[in-house]
Coordinates of C-alpha atoms in Angstrom, one line a residue:
M1 CA 15.9 94.0 -103.1
G2 CA 17.9 90.7 -103.0
A3 CA 20.8 89.7 -105.1
Y4 CA 20.3 87.6 -108.2
V5 CA 20.4 83.9 -107.6
K6 CA 21.0 81.6 -110.6
K7 CA 18.5 78.8 -110.8
T8 CA 20.8 75.8 -111.5
A9 CA 18.1 73.3 -110.9
R10 CA 16.5 74.1 -114.2
R11 CA 17.0 71.8 -117.1
A12 CA 18.5 72.9 -120.4
Y13 CA 16.0 73.4 -123.2
E14 CA 17.3 70.3 -125.1
E15 CA 16.7 68.1 -122.0
R16 CA 13.1 69.2 -121.5
S17 CA 10.2 66.9 -122.4
F18 CA 6.9 68.4 -123.3
S19 CA 3.5 66.8 -123.0
V20 CA 0.2 67.8 -124.6
R21 CA -3.3 67.4 -123.1
A22 CA -6.4 67.6 -125.2
V23 CA -8.8 70.2 -124.1
H24 CA -12.0 70.6 -126.1
R25 CA -12.6 74.2 -127.1
D26 CA -15.4 75.5 -129.2
P27 CA -14.2 76.9 -131.6
P28 CA -10.7 75.5 -131.6
D29 CA -7.8 78.0 -131.1
L30 CA -6.3 77.7 -134.6
H31 CA -3.5 80.2 -133.9
K32 CA -2.1 77.9 -131.1
L33 CA -2.5 74.8 -133.2
A34 CA -0.7 76.4 -136.2
E35 CA 2.1 77.7 -134.0
A36 CA 2.6 74.2 -132.4
L37 CA 2.6 72.6 -135.8
I38 CA 5.1 75.1 -137.2
R39 CA 7.4 74.7 -134.2
L40 CA 7.4 70.9 -134.5
T41 CA 8.1 71.0 -138.2
L42 CA 11.0 73.4 -137.8
Q43 CA 12.5 71.3 -135.0
E44 CA 12.2 68.1 -137.1
T45 CA 13.6 69.8 -140.2
G46 CA 16.6 71.1 -138.3
R47 CA 17.3 67.7 -136.8
T48 CA 17.2 65.9 -140.1
R49 CA 19.3 68.6 -141.8
A50 CA 21.9 68.3 -139.0
D51 CA 22.0 64.5 -139.4
R52 CA 22.5 64.7 -143.2
R53 CA 25.3 67.3 -142.8
A54 CA 27.1 65.1 -140.2
A55 CA 26.9 62.1 -142.5
E56 CA 28.3 63.8 -145.6
A57 CA 32.0 64.4 -146.2
P58 CA 33.2 68.0 -145.9
E59 CA 33.8 69.9 -149.2
T60 CA 37.5 70.2 -148.5
Y61 CA 38.0 66.5 -147.8
R62 CA 41.0 64.9 -149.5
P63 CA 41.4 61.2 -149.1
D64 CA 44.8 59.9 -147.9
P65 CA 46.7 58.4 -150.9
A66 CA 48.1 55.7 -148.6
T67 CA 44.6 54.6 -147.6
F68 CA 43.0 55.0 -151.1
P69 CA 45.8 54.3 -153.7
I70 CA 43.3 53.9 -156.5
L71 CA 41.9 57.4 -156.0
A72 CA 45.4 58.9 -156.0
V73 CA 46.2 57.3 -159.3
S74 CA 42.9 58.4 -161.0
E75 CA 43.3 61.9 -159.6
G76 CA 46.9 62.1 -160.9
A77 CA 45.9 60.9 -164.4
G78 CA 43.3 63.7 -164.8

């Protein structure tokens, strides 16, 4: 038995592109269709959630008083 050889020519999962061909089946394979729809939905949901979180400020964010002097005054007054 030979030694394990890492297959470096393979692309990472994120870099892969998938294509779909229509094949008429009677009756349609509903299990495969449902699985594909669920995977696509989860992938899209994860992508939009990551985009939203990247755009919002972290909860521990404190603006610099030198940059935002109005905020520093209003925070000190409260």
